Every structure is written in C-alpha cells, then in structure tokens.
Amino acid sequence: MSATNRIRWDGPAAILAGLLYVAGLPGSNELLPGVSHVAGHILFAGAGLFSLVALQGFAARDTVCTVRLGLTGLWVASISALLILGGNSAEAIWEHQFELASTATMLGMLGAIVGVVLIGIAARRTRALPGWSAFTLIIAPVIYFLIFVGGMAVFMSGDNPPPTAAGNAPLTALLYVLAVLSAVPWLALGYALWSGAGKAQAVRQPQGL
C-alpha cells in the first residue's frame, strides 16, 4: 500500500481510536451499562492499538517527520499508545486491577498528551494538517491535563481513601469529560487523514515508526 493510501485509510483507525477512548475510560471503571471490567479494559486496549495504527499513517507525512518536534511527538505518542495497550491488555487478561498495569495506563495517557501536543505544533508549523485540526491536537490535550490535575486535587485531598467512580456522580462526570477530551484529538486527526486534508504535502514511507 502506498504512503498516500496509508494516510487515507489510517484515518478511520484514528476515528475508531477516539470512539474507543470514549467507551474505554468509563468502561474500565465499570460505568458503562452492560460492560464488565474486563470488557472495558479490552475497549481501552483497542484505543491504544488503533492510536498506534493511526500514528503510522501520520508518520508518512514527510513534512512532519522531518521536523524535530514532529518526530519526537510521534515517538512519544507511539510509546504512550503501547503503554495504554499493554496496561489494559494485562488487566483484561488477569481480570483484575493491579498497580503496575494501572501505572502503565496512566503514564500512557499522560505521555499521549505530550506526544499529541508536539505533533499538533509540528503539523501547524508545516501545514501538514488544516489549522483547525492542528489546533485541536494542541488545545484538547492541554484542557484534558488541566481538568485531570484539578479533578485529582479535589478528589484525592484529605485523609480519606481514594474514591471509586461507582456511585460517585461528580467523579463519574469527571471520567466522562476526560474520556471525551481524550477522544477529540484522535477524531480531529482521523477526519483530516480520512478526508485527505493536507494531502498536497509530500509523503514518504515512515522510518523508525
């Protein structure tokens, strides 16, 4: 498959990753009706997998990969997607939550913020994506991070043990907001890739990703 076709067909992978983030984050916390803990982690792992697939298509955009920020962002986002995939796969296989896997998932989500923002900055500078798409890749992860930090500061304060989302309406709402925000950059990237926006940019086979 040519690099141009990979860019186009990896668009649906990015869109699917976004949708799986919306379902996977609350699902892994048993907040989706009819979705078990294991099924939620499978959905979350799928988000990591399709994120990785989408990044391969984006890596074929020569103008992004030749910019240091873009190449760094692609590596950071790819490693983060692997952490999300690995952490949630482990919890799905062993059917219970354990610290190492949860830590891998959290590091993956936080690392994805850095990687996606760097990709967005590089895409904006090189015009590899339309302005609205690159802007979304920059802004949405920053908002996610601010809400995440603010939410953790509120819910983890005091001497009480960390709350669970089940039966906690504010924490449940926070998780859904974070799930949507985590999906927005992938949906924006997926639409841009699938629609061929910015396809006038030179493309090449990715190297090292």
Short mmCIF file of C-alpha atoms in Angstrom, two decimals:
data_model
loop_
_atom_site.label_atom_id
_atom_site.label_comp_id
_atom_site.label_asym_id
_atom_site.label_seq_id
_atom_site.Cartn_x
_atom_site.Cartn_y
_atom_site.Cartn_z
CA MET A 1 0.00 0.00 0.00
CA SER A 2 1.37 3.43 -0.94
CA ALA A 3 2.10 6.06 1.70
CA THR A 4 -0.78 8.18 0.42
CA ASN A 5 -3.26 5.32 0.78
CA ARG A 6 -1.95 4.51 4.24
CA ILE A 7 -2.58 8.10 5.28
CA ARG A 8 -6.12 7.94 3.92
CA TRP A 9 -7.05 4.56 5.39
CA ASP A 10 -5.41 5.17 8.73
CA GLY A 11 -7.93 7.98 9.19
CA PRO A 12 -10.68 5.51 10.15
CA ALA A 13 -8.24 3.95 12.64
CA ALA A 14 -7.81 7.32 14.37
CA ILE A 15 -11.58 7.84 14.44
CA LEU A 16 -12.10 4.36 15.86
CA ALA A 17 -9.41 5.05 18.48
CA GLY A 18 -11.29 8.17 19.54
CA LEU A 19 -14.57 6.30 19.88
CA LEU A 20 -12.87 3.56 21.88
CA TYR A 21 -11.39 6.13 24.26
CA VAL A 22 -14.91 7.44 24.90
CA ALA A 23 -16.07 3.92 25.79
CA GLY A 24 -12.88 2.52 27.27
CA LEU A 25 -12.15 5.02 30.03
CA PRO A 26 -15.57 4.79 31.71
CA GLY A 27 -15.92 1.13 30.72
CA SER A 28 -12.72 0.15 32.52
CA ASN A 29 -14.22 1.76 35.62
CA GLU A 30 -17.45 -0.24 35.18
CA LEU A 31 -19.51 2.85 34.39
CA LEU A 32 -21.00 1.66 31.09
CA PRO A 33 -24.21 -0.36 31.41
CA GLY A 34 -23.68 -3.94 30.36
CA VAL A 35 -19.89 -3.54 30.06
CA SER A 36 -17.83 -5.55 32.51
CA HIS A 37 -14.48 -4.57 33.98
CA VAL A 38 -12.70 -6.90 31.54
CA ALA A 39 -14.66 -5.69 28.52
CA GLY A 40 -13.93 -2.09 29.48
CA HIS A 41 -10.20 -2.78 29.52
CA ILE A 42 -10.47 -4.53 26.16
CA LEU A 43 -12.08 -1.40 24.72
CA PHE A 44 -9.38 0.76 26.31
CA ALA A 45 -6.65 -1.50 24.93
CA GLY A 46 -8.26 -1.23 21.50
CA ALA A 47 -7.99 2.55 21.74
CA GLY A 48 -4.25 2.21 22.28
CA LEU A 49 -3.93 -0.23 19.39
CA PHE A 50 -5.80 1.90 16.87
CA SER A 51 -3.97 5.01 18.06
CA LEU A 52 -0.74 3.26 17.18
CA VAL A 53 -2.08 2.26 13.77
CA ALA A 54 -3.20 5.83 13.06
CA LEU A 55 0.19 7.22 14.00
CA GLN A 56 1.83 5.04 11.36
CA GLY A 57 -0.20 6.73 8.66
CA PHE A 58 0.55 10.16 10.05
CA ALA A 59 4.26 9.30 10.13
CA ALA A 60 4.12 9.02 6.33
CA ARG A 61 3.77 12.80 6.10
CA ASP A 62 7.30 13.85 5.24
CA THR A 63 6.91 17.45 6.40
CA VAL A 64 6.02 16.33 9.92
CA CYS A 65 8.69 13.66 10.32
CA THR A 66 11.48 15.94 9.15
CA VAL A 67 10.65 18.45 11.90
CA ARG A 68 12.27 17.53 15.21
CA LEU A 69 9.13 18.31 17.21
CA GLY A 70 7.02 16.14 14.91
CA LEU A 71 9.35 13.16 15.02
CA THR A 72 9.69 13.42 18.80
CA GLY A 73 5.94 13.69 19.17
CA LEU A 74 5.36 10.62 17.02
CA TRP A 75 7.78 8.57 19.11
CA VAL A 76 6.33 9.76 22.42
CA ALA A 77 2.74 9.20 21.26
CA SER A 78 3.58 5.75 19.87
CA ILE A 79 5.27 4.62 23.10
CA SER A 80 2.33 6.02 25.07
CA ALA A 81 -0.13 4.08 22.89
CA LEU A 82 1.87 0.91 23.57
CA LEU A 83 1.65 1.57 27.32
CA ILE A 84 -2.12 2.03 27.08
CA LEU A 85 -2.41 -1.14 25.02
CA GLY A 86 -0.15 -3.16 27.33
CA GLY A 87 -1.57 -1.93 30.62
CA ASN A 88 -5.19 -2.55 29.70
CA SER A 89 -4.46 -5.86 27.99
CA ALA A 90 -2.79 -7.08 31.18
CA GLU A 91 -5.78 -6.09 33.31
CA ALA A 92 -8.17 -7.74 30.85
CA ILE A 93 -6.14 -10.98 30.77
CA TRP A 94 -5.73 -11.26 34.54
CA GLU A 95 -9.25 -9.96 35.14
CA HIS A 96 -8.36 -7.66 37.99
CA GLN A 97 -6.70 -4.33 38.59
CA PHE A 98 -3.09 -4.24 39.69
CA GLU A 99 -0.72 -1.37 40.25
CA LEU A 100 1.83 -1.98 37.50
CA ALA A 101 -0.77 -2.15 34.73
CA SER A 102 -2.67 0.85 36.08
CA THR A 103 0.55 2.84 36.26
CA ALA A 104 1.39 1.91 32.67
CA THR A 105 -2.03 3.12 31.52
CA MET A 106 -1.75 6.40 33.41
CA LEU A 107 1.76 7.02 32.08
CA GLY A 108 0.47 6.24 28.61
CA MET A 109 -2.38 8.73 28.90
CA LEU A 110 -0.09 11.45 30.24
CA GLY A 111 2.59 10.68 27.66
CA ALA A 112 -0.01 10.85 24.90
CA ILE A 113 -0.76 14.42 25.97
CA VAL A 114 2.87 15.41 25.36
CA GLY A 115 3.15 13.47 22.11
CA VAL A 116 -0.08 14.72 20.58
CA VAL A 117 0.66 18.35 21.50
CA LEU A 118 4.10 18.10 19.85
CA ILE A 119 2.51 16.56 16.75
CA GLY A 120 -0.05 19.35 16.66
CA ILE A 121 2.62 22.04 16.90
CA ALA A 122 4.68 20.41 14.13
CA ALA A 123 1.61 19.95 11.94
CA ARG A 124 0.68 23.60 12.40
CA ARG A 125 4.18 24.80 11.54
CA THR A 126 4.48 22.61 8.45
CA ARG A 127 0.79 22.90 7.45
CA ALA A 128 0.61 19.12 7.20
CA LEU A 129 -2.92 19.39 8.63
CA PRO A 130 -5.55 22.13 8.31
CA GLY A 131 -5.31 24.76 11.02
CA TRP A 132 -8.42 23.64 12.92
CA SER A 133 -7.13 20.07 13.16
CA ALA A 134 -3.64 21.03 14.32
CA PHE A 135 -5.13 23.50 16.80
CA THR A 136 -7.36 20.74 18.21
CA LEU A 137 -4.35 18.46 18.69
CA ILE A 138 -2.72 21.20 20.76
CA ILE A 139 -5.63 22.51 22.81
CA ALA A 140 -7.68 19.40 23.70
CA PRO A 141 -4.81 17.55 25.47
CA VAL A 142 -3.92 20.69 27.44
CA ILE A 143 -7.53 21.04 28.62
CA TYR A 144 -7.55 17.32 29.47
CA PHE A 145 -4.42 17.73 31.59
CA LEU A 146 -5.73 20.76 33.45
CA ILE A 147 -9.05 19.08 34.24
CA PHE A 148 -7.27 15.86 35.24
CA VAL A 149 -4.93 17.65 37.63
CA GLY A 150 -7.75 19.76 39.04
CA GLY A 151 -10.00 16.75 39.48
CA MET A 152 -7.31 14.71 41.21
CA ALA A 153 -6.55 17.63 43.53
CA VAL A 154 -10.20 17.73 44.57
CA PHE A 155 -10.90 14.01 44.89
CA MET A 156 -7.56 12.98 46.37
CA SER A 157 -7.46 15.73 49.01
CA GLY A 158 -7.89 14.97 52.68
CA ASP A 159 -7.16 11.82 54.64
CA ASN A 160 -9.93 9.71 53.11
CA PRO A 161 -9.02 6.83 50.76
CA PRO A 162 -9.28 7.49 47.01
CA PRO A 163 -12.95 7.37 45.97
CA THR A 164 -14.34 4.98 43.41
CA ALA A 165 -16.39 6.21 40.49
CA ALA A 166 -19.29 3.85 41.12
CA GLY A 167 -21.99 5.76 42.98
CA ASN A 168 -19.97 8.97 42.92
CA ALA A 169 -21.73 11.30 40.48
CA PRO A 170 -19.08 14.06 40.39
CA LEU A 171 -16.24 11.58 39.79
CA THR A 172 -18.31 9.76 37.18
CA ALA A 173 -18.93 13.05 35.38
CA LEU A 174 -15.21 13.83 35.53
CA LEU A 175 -14.31 10.50 33.94
CA TYR A 176 -16.79 11.04 31.10
CA VAL A 177 -15.43 14.53 30.46
CA LEU A 178 -11.89 13.15 30.37
CA ALA A 179 -12.99 10.33 28.07
CA VAL A 180 -14.47 12.79 25.57
CA LEU A 181 -11.45 15.08 25.72
CA SER A 182 -9.08 12.16 25.16
CA ALA A 183 -11.07 11.26 22.05
CA VAL A 184 -11.26 14.73 20.47
CA PRO A 185 -7.67 14.88 19.10
CA TRP A 186 -7.97 11.43 17.51
CA LEU A 187 -11.31 12.28 15.93
CA ALA A 188 -9.87 15.51 14.53
CA LEU A 189 -6.77 13.73 13.24
CA GLY A 190 -8.85 10.90 11.81
CA TYR A 191 -11.17 13.20 9.92
CA ALA A 192 -8.25 15.16 8.48
CA LEU A 193 -6.47 11.98 7.38
CA TRP A 194 -9.57 10.29 6.00
CA SER A 195 -10.76 13.35 4.10
CA GLY A 196 -7.31 13.86 2.61
CA ALA A 197 -6.93 17.35 4.09
CA GLY A 198 -3.36 18.49 3.64
CA LYS A 199 -2.66 15.67 1.19
CA ALA A 200 -0.81 18.07 -1.06
CA GLN A 201 2.07 17.76 1.39
CA ALA A 202 4.85 15.40 0.38
CA VAL A 203 4.62 11.91 1.81
CA ARG A 204 7.11 9.13 2.36
CA GLN A 205 7.31 5.73 3.93
CA PRO A 206 7.84 6.19 7.68
CA GLN A 207 11.28 5.47 9.09
CA GLY A 208 11.69 4.32 12.65
CA LEU A 209 7.97 4.37 13.50
#
